[in-house]
mmCIF file of C-alpha atoms in Angstrom:
data_model
loop_
_atom_site.group_PDB
_atom_site.id
_atom_site.type_symbol
_atom_site.label_atom_id
_atom_site.label_comp_id
_atom_site.label_asym_id
_atom_site.label_seq_id
_atom_site.Cartn_x
_atom_site.Cartn_y
_atom_site.Cartn_z
ATOM 1 C CA UNK A 1 45.234 141.862 79.486
ATOM 2 C CA UNK A 2 46.267 138.462 78.302
ATOM 3 C CA UNK A 3 48.562 135.977 80.075
ATOM 4 C CA UNK A 4 51.739 136.973 78.193
ATOM 5 C CA UNK A 5 51.066 140.653 78.606
ATOM 6 C CA UNK A 6 50.484 140.278 82.350
ATOM 7 C CA UNK A 7 53.742 138.436 82.761
ATOM 8 C CA UNK A 8 55.624 141.169 80.872
ATOM 9 C CA UNK A 9 54.094 143.914 82.865
ATOM 10 C CA UNK A 10 54.740 142.283 86.287
ATOM 11 C CA UNK A 11 58.379 141.647 85.178
ATOM 12 C CA UNK A 12 58.686 145.362 84.261
ATOM 13 C CA UNK A 13 57.201 146.425 87.673
ATOM 14 C CA UNK A 14 59.783 144.043 89.375
ATOM 15 C CA UNK A 15 62.666 145.761 87.644
ATOM 16 C CA UNK A 16 61.247 149.221 88.334
ATOM 17 C CA UNK A 17 61.124 148.477 92.067
ATOM 18 C CA UNK A 18 64.128 146.249 92.669
ATOM 19 C CA UNK A 19 66.619 146.959 90.006
ATOM 20 C CA UNK A 20 67.966 143.312 89.910
ATOM 21 C CA UNK A 21 70.341 141.859 87.451
ATOM 22 C CA UNK A 22 68.510 141.205 84.183
ATOM 23 C CA UNK A 23 69.827 137.659 84.005
ATOM 24 C CA UNK A 24 68.451 136.897 87.443
ATOM 25 C CA UNK A 25 65.016 138.357 86.752
ATOM 26 C CA UNK A 26 64.741 136.491 83.456
ATOM 27 C CA UNK A 27 65.796 133.356 85.206
ATOM 28 C CA UNK A 28 63.023 133.760 87.824
ATOM 29 C CA UNK A 29 60.367 134.575 85.298
ATOM 30 C CA UNK A 30 61.371 131.816 82.873
ATOM 31 C CA UNK A 31 61.701 129.093 85.477
ATOM 32 C CA UNK A 32 59.534 129.949 88.596
ATOM 33 C CA UNK A 33 56.757 132.306 87.307
ATOM 34 C CA UNK A 34 53.333 130.740 86.847
ATOM 35 C CA UNK A 35 50.349 132.855 85.828
ATOM 36 C CA UNK A 36 48.101 131.124 88.396
ATOM 37 C CA UNK A 37 50.448 132.230 91.227
ATOM 38 C CA UNK A 38 50.757 135.847 90.052
ATOM 39 C CA UNK A 39 48.295 138.466 91.639
ATOM 40 C CA UNK A 40 48.209 142.032 90.324
ATOM 41 C CA UNK A 41 45.989 145.111 90.051
ATOM 42 C CA UNK A 42 45.906 147.378 87.073
ATOM 43 C CA UNK A 43 44.510 150.805 86.221
ATOM 44 C CA UNK A 44 44.017 151.982 82.671
ATOM 45 C CA UNK A 45 46.237 149.241 81.341
ATOM 46 C CA UNK A 46 49.044 149.894 83.917
ATOM 47 C CA UNK A 47 49.884 147.189 86.407
ATOM 48 C CA UNK A 48 49.977 149.166 89.628
ATOM 49 C CA UNK A 49 50.848 146.538 92.171
ATOM 50 C CA UNK A 50 51.820 142.866 91.985
ATOM 51 C CA UNK A 51 53.088 139.786 93.908
ATOM 52 C CA UNK A 52 53.769 136.179 93.281
ATOM 53 C CA UNK A 53 52.714 133.227 95.532
ATOM 54 C CA UNK A 54 55.469 130.693 95.008
ATOM 55 C CA UNK A 55 54.615 127.186 96.230
ATOM 56 C CA UNK A 56 56.780 125.475 98.869
ATOM 57 C CA UNK A 57 56.490 122.765 101.446
ATOM 58 C CA UNK A 58 57.849 122.912 105.026
ATOM 59 C CA UNK A 59 58.595 119.906 107.225
ATOM 60 C CA UNK A 60 56.644 120.094 110.497
ATOM 61 C CA UNK A 61 57.226 117.162 112.920
ATOM 62 C CA UNK A 62 56.032 114.042 111.115
ATOM 63 C CA UNK A 63 54.164 115.943 108.478
ATOM 64 C CA UNK A 64 54.771 118.551 105.717
ATOM 65 C CA UNK A 65 52.801 121.828 105.430
ATOM 66 C CA UNK A 66 52.154 123.825 102.248
ATOM 67 C CA UNK A 67 53.588 127.329 102.399
ATOM 68 C CA UNK A 68 53.007 130.073 99.840
ATOM 69 C CA UNK A 69 56.102 132.261 99.669
ATOM 70 C CA UNK A 70 55.336 135.911 98.718
ATOM 71 C CA UNK A 71 57.826 137.061 96.109
ATOM 72 C CA UNK A 72 58.245 140.368 94.293
ATOM 73 C CA UNK A 73 55.587 142.356 96.242
ATOM 74 C CA UNK A 74 55.780 145.784 94.647
ATOM 75 C CA UNK A 75 53.840 148.898 93.780
ATOM 76 C CA UNK A 76 54.638 151.585 91.278
ATOM 77 C CA UNK A 77 55.867 154.691 93.153
ATOM 78 C CA UNK A 78 53.126 156.936 91.864
ATOM 79 C CA UNK A 79 50.480 154.484 93.278
ATOM 80 C CA UNK A 80 51.859 153.944 96.722
ATOM 81 C CA UNK A 81 50.121 154.909 100.008
ATOM 82 C CA UNK A 82 46.655 154.041 98.496
ATOM 83 C CA UNK A 83 46.242 150.668 100.250
ATOM 84 C CA UNK A 84 46.671 148.666 96.984
ATOM 85 C CA UNK A 85 49.217 146.264 98.482
ATOM 86 C CA UNK A 86 47.013 145.633 101.517
ATOM 87 C CA UNK A 87 44.102 144.749 99.163
ATOM 88 C CA UNK A 88 46.343 142.460 97.038
ATOM 89 C CA UNK A 89 47.670 140.607 100.187
ATOM 90 C CA UNK A 90 44.085 139.946 101.387
ATOM 91 C CA UNK A 91 43.216 138.696 97.891
ATOM 92 C CA UNK A 92 46.240 136.336 97.917
ATOM 93 C CA UNK A 93 45.336 135.093 101.481
ATOM 94 C CA UNK A 94 41.848 134.171 100.205
ATOM 95 C CA UNK A 95 43.410 132.377 97.249
ATOM 96 C CA UNK A 96 45.778 130.457 99.503
ATOM 97 C CA UNK A 97 42.902 129.533 101.818
ATOM 98 C CA UNK A 98 40.819 128.291 98.855
ATOM 99 C CA UNK A 99 43.766 126.146 97.724
ATOM 100 C CA UNK A 100 44.226 124.685 101.141
ATOM 101 C CA UNK A 101 47.445 126.378 101.924
ATOM 102 C CA UNK A 102 47.686 127.128 105.634
ATOM 103 C CA UNK A 103 50.879 129.331 105.739
ATOM 104 C CA UNK A 104 52.399 132.281 103.936
ATOM 105 C CA UNK A 105 56.048 133.244 104.374
ATOM 106 C CA UNK A 106 58.103 136.187 103.032
ATOM 107 C CA UNK A 107 61.359 138.061 103.580
ATOM 108 C CA UNK A 108 60.904 141.799 103.860
ATOM 109 C CA UNK A 109 62.970 143.751 101.235
ATOM 110 C CA UNK A 110 63.795 146.497 103.773
ATOM 111 C CA UNK A 111 63.785 146.538 107.645
ATOM 112 C CA UNK A 112 60.947 149.021 107.944
ATOM 113 C CA UNK A 113 58.739 146.516 106.091
ATOM 114 C CA UNK A 114 58.685 144.259 109.165
ATOM 115 C CA UNK A 115 56.306 146.715 110.709
ATOM 116 C CA UNK A 116 54.132 146.921 107.660
ATOM 117 C CA UNK A 117 53.787 143.135 107.331
ATOM 118 C CA UNK A 118 53.182 142.778 110.986
ATOM 119 C CA UNK A 119 50.078 144.952 110.514
ATOM 120 C CA UNK A 120 48.936 142.257 107.954
ATOM 121 C CA UNK A 121 49.131 139.483 110.451
ATOM 122 C CA UNK A 122 52.769 138.319 109.734
ATOM 123 C CA UNK A 123 55.108 137.467 112.626
ATOM 124 C CA UNK A 124 58.966 137.391 112.649
ATOM 125 C CA UNK A 125 59.623 133.714 113.179
ATOM 126 C CA UNK A 126 62.601 132.976 110.799
ATOM 127 C CA UNK A 127 66.010 133.562 112.207
ATOM 128 C CA UNK A 128 69.555 132.464 111.421
ATOM 129 C CA UNK A 129 72.800 132.261 113.362
ATOM 130 C CA UNK A 130 75.846 133.907 111.589
ATOM 131 C CA UNK A 131 79.313 132.491 112.352
ATOM 132 C CA UNK A 132 82.213 134.616 111.351
ATOM 133 C CA UNK A 133 85.754 133.381 110.648
ATOM 134 C CA UNK A 134 88.838 135.400 109.857
ATOM 135 C CA UNK A 135 90.891 134.783 106.727
ATOM 136 C CA UNK A 136 93.442 133.125 109.104
ATOM 137 C CA UNK A 137 91.062 130.474 110.266
ATOM 138 C CA UNK A 138 91.885 126.889 109.124
ATOM 139 C CA UNK A 139 89.335 124.132 108.692
ATOM 140 C CA UNK A 140 90.140 120.454 108.974
ATOM 141 C CA UNK A 141 89.744 118.556 105.721
ATOM 142 C CA UNK A 142 90.153 115.167 107.328
ATOM 143 C CA UNK A 143 89.767 112.122 105.065
ATOM 144 C CA UNK A 144 87.226 113.896 102.729
ATOM 145 C CA UNK A 145 87.900 115.126 99.228
ATOM 146 C CA UNK A 146 86.040 117.516 96.912
ATOM 147 C CA UNK A 147 83.817 115.704 94.341
ATOM 148 C CA UNK A 148 81.587 116.848 91.505
ATOM 149 C CA UNK A 149 78.412 114.732 91.811
ATOM 150 C CA UNK A 150 75.717 114.599 89.056
ATOM 151 C CA UNK A 151 72.845 117.040 89.393
ATOM 152 C CA UNK A 152 70.612 114.140 90.390
ATOM 153 C CA UNK A 153 72.949 112.936 93.192
ATOM 154 C CA UNK A 154 73.467 116.460 94.447
ATOM 155 C CA UNK A 155 69.780 117.228 94.623
ATOM 156 C CA UNK A 156 68.947 113.927 96.262
ATOM 157 C CA UNK A 157 71.596 114.737 99.105
ATOM 158 C CA UNK A 158 70.335 118.341 99.321
ATOM 159 C CA UNK A 159 66.617 117.279 99.677
ATOM 160 C CA UNK A 160 67.332 114.460 102.101
ATOM 161 C CA UNK A 161 69.336 116.632 104.480
ATOM 162 C CA UNK A 162 66.727 119.413 104.533
ATOM 163 C CA UNK A 163 64.027 116.850 105.336
ATOM 164 C CA UNK A 164 66.069 115.816 108.465
ATOM 165 C CA UNK A 165 65.209 119.149 109.995
ATOM 166 C CA UNK A 166 62.155 119.324 112.149
ATOM 167 C CA UNK A 167 60.754 122.527 110.632
ATOM 168 C CA UNK A 168 62.348 123.648 107.400
ATOM 169 C CA UNK A 169 61.240 125.067 104.070
ATOM 170 C CA UNK A 170 62.083 122.572 101.233
ATOM 171 C CA UNK A 171 63.056 123.204 97.667
ATOM 172 C CA UNK A 172 61.760 121.371 94.616
ATOM 173 C CA UNK A 173 64.162 120.313 91.887
ATOM 174 C CA UNK A 174 63.363 123.212 89.529
ATOM 175 C CA UNK A 175 63.852 125.748 92.400
ATOM 176 C CA UNK A 176 67.121 124.045 93.317
ATOM 177 C CA UNK A 177 68.469 124.371 89.758
ATOM 178 C CA UNK A 178 67.548 128.084 89.775
ATOM 179 C CA UNK A 179 69.447 128.495 93.050
ATOM 180 C CA UNK A 180 72.660 126.786 91.683
ATOM 181 C CA UNK A 181 72.521 128.952 88.466
ATOM 182 C CA UNK A 182 72.130 132.200 90.563
ATOM 183 C CA UNK A 183 75.034 131.190 92.715
ATOM 184 C CA UNK A 184 77.156 130.499 89.589
ATOM 185 C CA UNK A 185 76.327 133.863 88.133
ATOM 186 C CA UNK A 186 77.354 135.586 91.399
ATOM 187 C CA UNK A 187 80.862 134.013 91.111
ATOM 188 C CA UNK A 188 80.016 131.443 93.757
ATOM 189 C CA UNK A 189 80.143 127.707 93.876
ATOM 190 C CA UNK A 190 78.248 124.715 95.134
ATOM 191 C CA UNK A 191 81.031 122.631 96.894
ATOM 192 C CA UNK A 192 80.568 118.938 97.691
ATOM 193 C CA UNK A 193 82.777 116.572 99.523
ATOM 194 C CA UNK A 194 82.726 112.775 99.844
ATOM 195 C CA UNK A 195 84.284 110.391 102.349
ATOM 196 C CA UNK A 196 86.955 107.761 101.640
ATOM 197 C CA UNK A 197 84.240 105.395 100.458
ATOM 198 C CA UNK A 198 83.008 107.902 97.925
ATOM 199 C CA UNK A 199 79.761 108.739 99.723
ATOM 200 C CA UNK A 200 78.624 112.257 99.321
ATOM 201 C CA UNK A 201 78.943 113.746 102.840
ATOM 202 C CA UNK A 202 78.608 117.585 102.758
ATOM 203 C CA UNK A 203 77.478 120.351 100.362
ATOM 204 C CA UNK A 204 78.184 124.066 100.874
ATOM 205 C CA UNK A 205 76.526 126.912 98.972
ATOM 206 C CA UNK A 206 79.140 129.784 98.832
ATOM 207 C CA UNK A 207 79.143 133.232 97.239
ATOM 208 C CA UNK A 208 81.763 135.993 97.439
ATOM 209 C CA UNK A 209 80.140 139.175 98.745
ATOM 210 C CA UNK A 210 81.728 142.473 100.145
ATOM 211 C CA UNK A 211 85.287 141.142 100.297
ATOM 212 C CA UNK A 212 84.313 137.958 102.178
ATOM 213 C CA UNK A 213 82.789 134.648 101.230
ATOM 214 C CA UNK A 214 79.315 133.891 102.452
ATOM 215 C CA UNK A 215 78.284 130.203 102.902
ATOM 216 C CA UNK A 216 74.460 130.627 102.604
ATOM 217 C CA UNK A 217 73.769 126.982 103.429
ATOM 218 C CA UNK A 218 75.858 124.054 104.732
ATOM 219 C CA UNK A 219 74.386 120.484 104.720
ATOM 220 C CA UNK A 220 76.384 117.609 106.043
ATOM 221 C CA UNK A 221 76.084 114.179 107.544
ATOM 222 C CA UNK A 222 78.168 115.269 110.623
ATOM 223 C CA UNK A 223 80.285 118.169 111.836
ATOM 224 C CA UNK A 224 83.464 116.670 110.431
ATOM 225 C CA UNK A 225 82.121 116.432 106.925
ATOM 226 C CA UNK A 226 80.820 120.000 107.224
ATOM 227 C CA UNK A 227 84.226 121.303 108.313
ATOM 228 C CA UNK A 228 85.799 119.516 105.305
ATOM 229 C CA UNK A 229 83.306 121.317 102.917
ATOM 230 C CA UNK A 230 84.275 124.609 104.585
ATOM 231 C CA UNK A 231 87.934 123.835 104.016
ATOM 232 C CA UNK A 232 87.287 123.382 100.238
ATOM 233 C CA UNK A 233 85.352 126.645 100.224
ATOM 234 C CA UNK A 234 88.428 128.276 101.720
ATOM 235 C CA UNK A 235 90.643 126.808 99.066
ATOM 236 C CA UNK A 236 88.406 128.331 96.415
ATOM 237 C CA UNK A 237 88.519 131.810 97.958
ATOM 238 C CA UNK A 238 91.866 132.099 99.586
ATOM 239 C CA UNK A 239 92.630 135.112 101.779
ATOM 240 C CA UNK A 240 88.893 135.954 102.350
ATOM 241 C CA UNK A 241 87.125 135.921 105.793
ATOM 242 C CA UNK A 242 84.004 133.688 105.907
ATOM 243 C CA UNK A 243 80.489 134.071 107.227
ATOM 244 C CA UNK A 244 78.446 130.916 107.660
ATOM 245 C CA UNK A 245 74.631 131.006 107.885
ATOM 246 C CA UNK A 246 73.322 128.270 109.960
ATOM 247 C CA UNK A 247 70.441 127.089 112.132
ATOM 248 C CA UNK A 248 70.017 128.695 115.597
ATOM 249 C CA UNK A 249 70.424 126.457 118.457
ATOM 250 C CA UNK A 250 67.807 126.254 121.247
ATOM 251 C CA UNK A 251 67.975 129.148 123.639
ATOM 252 C CA UNK A 252 70.182 131.387 121.523
ATOM 253 C CA UNK A 253 69.223 135.008 121.562
ATOM 254 C CA UNK A 254 71.834 136.785 119.376
ATOM 255 C CA UNK A 255 70.365 135.871 115.972
ATOM 256 C CA UNK A 256 69.756 137.567 112.642
ATOM 257 C CA UNK A 257 66.141 138.186 111.831
ATOM 258 C CA UNK A 258 65.489 136.881 108.309
ATOM 259 C CA UNK A 259 61.701 136.375 107.531
ATOM 260 C CA UNK A 260 58.139 136.322 108.518
ATOM 261 C CA UNK A 261 55.199 133.892 108.619
ATOM 262 C CA UNK A 262 51.431 134.378 108.488
ATOM 263 C CA UNK A 263 48.850 131.774 109.404
ATOM 264 C CA UNK A 264 46.182 131.764 106.655
ATOM 265 C CA UNK A 265 44.158 128.835 107.801
ATOM 266 C CA UNK A 266 44.137 128.621 111.618
ATOM 267 C CA UNK A 267 41.974 125.430 111.933
ATOM 268 C CA UNK A 268 44.043 123.601 109.421
ATOM 269 C CA UNK A 269 47.337 124.481 111.152
ATOM 270 C CA UNK A 270 46.105 123.740 114.637
ATOM 271 C CA UNK A 271 44.836 120.395 113.408
ATOM 272 C CA UNK A 272 48.294 119.581 112.272
ATOM 273 C CA UNK A 273 49.767 120.678 115.656
ATOM 274 C CA UNK A 274 47.225 118.514 117.381
ATOM 275 C CA UNK A 275 48.123 115.457 115.253
ATOM 276 C CA UNK A 276 51.775 115.862 116.075
ATOM 277 C CA UNK A 277 51.122 116.275 119.761
ATOM 278 C CA UNK A 278 48.404 113.902 120.861
ATOM 279 C CA UNK A 279 48.809 114.561 124.689
ATOM 280 C CA UNK A 280 48.437 118.314 124.215
ATOM 281 C CA UNK A 281 45.250 119.833 125.643
ATOM 282 C CA UNK A 282 44.666 123.613 125.340
ATOM 283 C CA UNK A 283 41.944 126.064 124.372
ATOM 284 C CA UNK A 284 42.999 128.988 122.247
ATOM 285 C CA UNK A 285 40.892 131.992 121.147
ATOM 286 C CA UNK A 286 42.128 133.533 117.924
ATOM 287 C CA UNK A 287 41.215 136.814 116.299
ATOM 288 C CA UNK A 288 42.153 137.803 112.777
ATOM 289 C CA UNK A 289 41.083 141.225 111.516
ATOM 290 C CA UNK A 290 41.831 140.450 107.835
ATOM 291 C CA UNK A 291 40.485 136.850 107.608
ATOM 292 C CA UNK A 292 37.300 136.552 109.751
ATOM 293 C CA UNK A 293 37.120 132.823 108.919
ATOM 294 C CA UNK A 294 39.920 132.294 111.336
ATOM 295 C CA UNK A 295 38.177 133.904 114.307
ATOM 296 C CA UNK A 296 37.048 131.426 116.962
ATOM 297 C CA UNK A 297 37.744 129.432 120.010
ATOM 298 C CA UNK A 298 39.692 126.147 119.320
ATOM 299 C CA UNK A 299 40.054 123.111 121.558
ATOM 300 C CA UNK A 300 43.185 120.938 120.936
ATOM 301 C CA UNK A 301 42.690 117.529 122.664
ATOM 302 C CA UNK A 302 43.448 113.947 121.959
ATOM 303 C CA UNK A 303 45.293 114.731 118.656
ATOM 304 C CA UNK A 304 42.308 116.608 117.271
ATOM 305 C CA UNK A 305 41.384 120.207 116.958
ATOM 306 C CA UNK A 306 37.798 121.670 116.796
ATOM 307 C CA UNK A 307 36.000 124.922 117.246
ATOM 308 C CA UNK A 308 33.915 125.162 120.425
ATOM 309 C CA UNK A 309 31.502 127.582 122.232
ATOM 310 C CA UNK A 310 32.753 128.599 125.594
ATOM 311 C CA UNK A 311 33.388 131.699 127.735
ATOM 312 C CA UNK A 312 36.813 130.797 129.064
ATOM 313 C CA UNK A 313 40.096 129.831 127.300
ATOM 314 C CA UNK A 314 43.707 129.190 128.169
ATOM 315 C CA UNK A 315 44.970 131.577 125.658
ATOM 316 C CA UNK A 316 43.491 134.665 123.787
ATOM 317 C CA UNK A 317 45.727 135.775 120.959
ATOM 318 C CA UNK A 318 45.608 137.419 117.495
ATOM 319 C CA UNK A 319 46.792 135.569 114.457
ATOM 320 C CA UNK A 320 50.371 136.997 114.617
ATOM 321 C CA UNK A 321 50.697 136.038 118.257
ATOM 322 C CA UNK A 322 49.555 132.553 117.382
ATOM 323 C CA UNK A 323 52.383 132.331 114.834
ATOM 324 C CA UNK A 324 54.803 133.349 117.605
ATOM 325 C CA UNK A 325 53.304 130.622 119.866
ATOM 326 C CA UNK A 326 53.471 127.796 117.323
ATOM 327 C CA UNK A 327 56.742 128.686 115.724
ATOM 328 C CA UNK A 328 58.724 129.118 118.927
ATOM 329 C CA UNK A 329 59.482 132.787 119.374
ATOM 330 C CA UNK A 330 57.207 133.555 122.329
ATOM 331 C CA UNK A 331 57.501 133.305 126.045
ATOM 332 C CA UNK A 332 53.917 132.037 126.038
ATOM 333 C CA UNK A 333 55.210 128.800 124.538
ATOM 334 C CA UNK A 334 57.317 127.969 127.637
ATOM 335 C CA UNK A 335 54.640 129.250 130.144
ATOM 336 C CA UNK A 336 51.979 126.978 128.530
ATOM 337 C CA UNK A 337 54.315 124.144 127.922
ATOM 338 C CA UNK A 338 53.296 124.489 124.255
ATOM 339 C CA UNK A 339 55.220 122.296 121.795
ATOM 340 C CA UNK A 340 56.669 125.155 119.747
ATOM 341 C CA UNK A 341 59.297 124.684 117.007
ATOM 342 C CA UNK A 342 61.336 127.336 115.352
ATOM 343 C CA UNK A 343 61.255 127.211 111.465
ATOM 344 C CA UNK A 344 64.138 127.715 109.109
ATOM 345 C CA UNK A 345 64.465 128.682 105.490
ATOM 346 C CA UNK A 346 67.510 129.313 103.330
ATOM 347 C CA UNK A 347 68.450 129.984 99.665
ATOM 348 C CA UNK A 348 65.144 131.811 99.048
ATOM 349 C CA UNK A 349 66.510 133.967 96.165
ATOM 350 C CA UNK A 350 65.581 137.073 98.203
#
């Protein structure tokens, strides 16, 4: 099977399993598909199961981490329940590890898949808060006005604001352009506002859905600019209630689950954690049934992480529990005074 044939067959499998709009699928495969990031299995010339490992970066304290986002994980109906996807996921993990990518993220297509991916070492660490406003709600425009910045200016603002977040998945320019095109096709809009000096101050990504408008992301220099952007969205979609997706605040519990993370390279991740928290000292034993190279006892001390041989440890966890510890959704984090941080991602074209 040559490169072009592989791409065509993986695209056909995507449509067979997900039934997405043909324009959207063509956009993904024209702009984001790369042969080296596509994994599949075939039998007698038929692609039976496939997935793509899309490359992203995620802010993490003073550093950025590489993340491989699993997209389009699918198996032909007649080949399901044979363990093919499990084998393909392990193959993808080994590829990520070889490439030095310590993390994998995904958004399950159905709620029941959270349990399936949990069995593969993924943990539910991505959450969002949803704020609902009635059609009668009024937002204050203030001294801001809607503007139409160039694509370069819009992307620079978008990227800069995402990088201000302590743990957030970033989007490269090409990915950003796909996001904007998809929103436009859905009847949505990317709404920007500027202050009275002409400085770009807020951007909202809005899409009408089920008789309401959903703001999938709002980036602003302050709360007033953000409210002005929501005012402009309201002007575009009058009479519709609004739902705003936004970052959870610390301690909030009423949140919408939205994605999972798997640690592919434990020593690499813990080394980054150690480098960001030089006063941290803890020993952690990690077990990983799918990636034995992760198994071991790790000492974090003095800004470094190393494997050690010892009988006792502060914490004994599997790889999914470690993700909950590092990414802030575990009581163990507070009990151990572990510097956990909750990650966030948005606009992932799920």
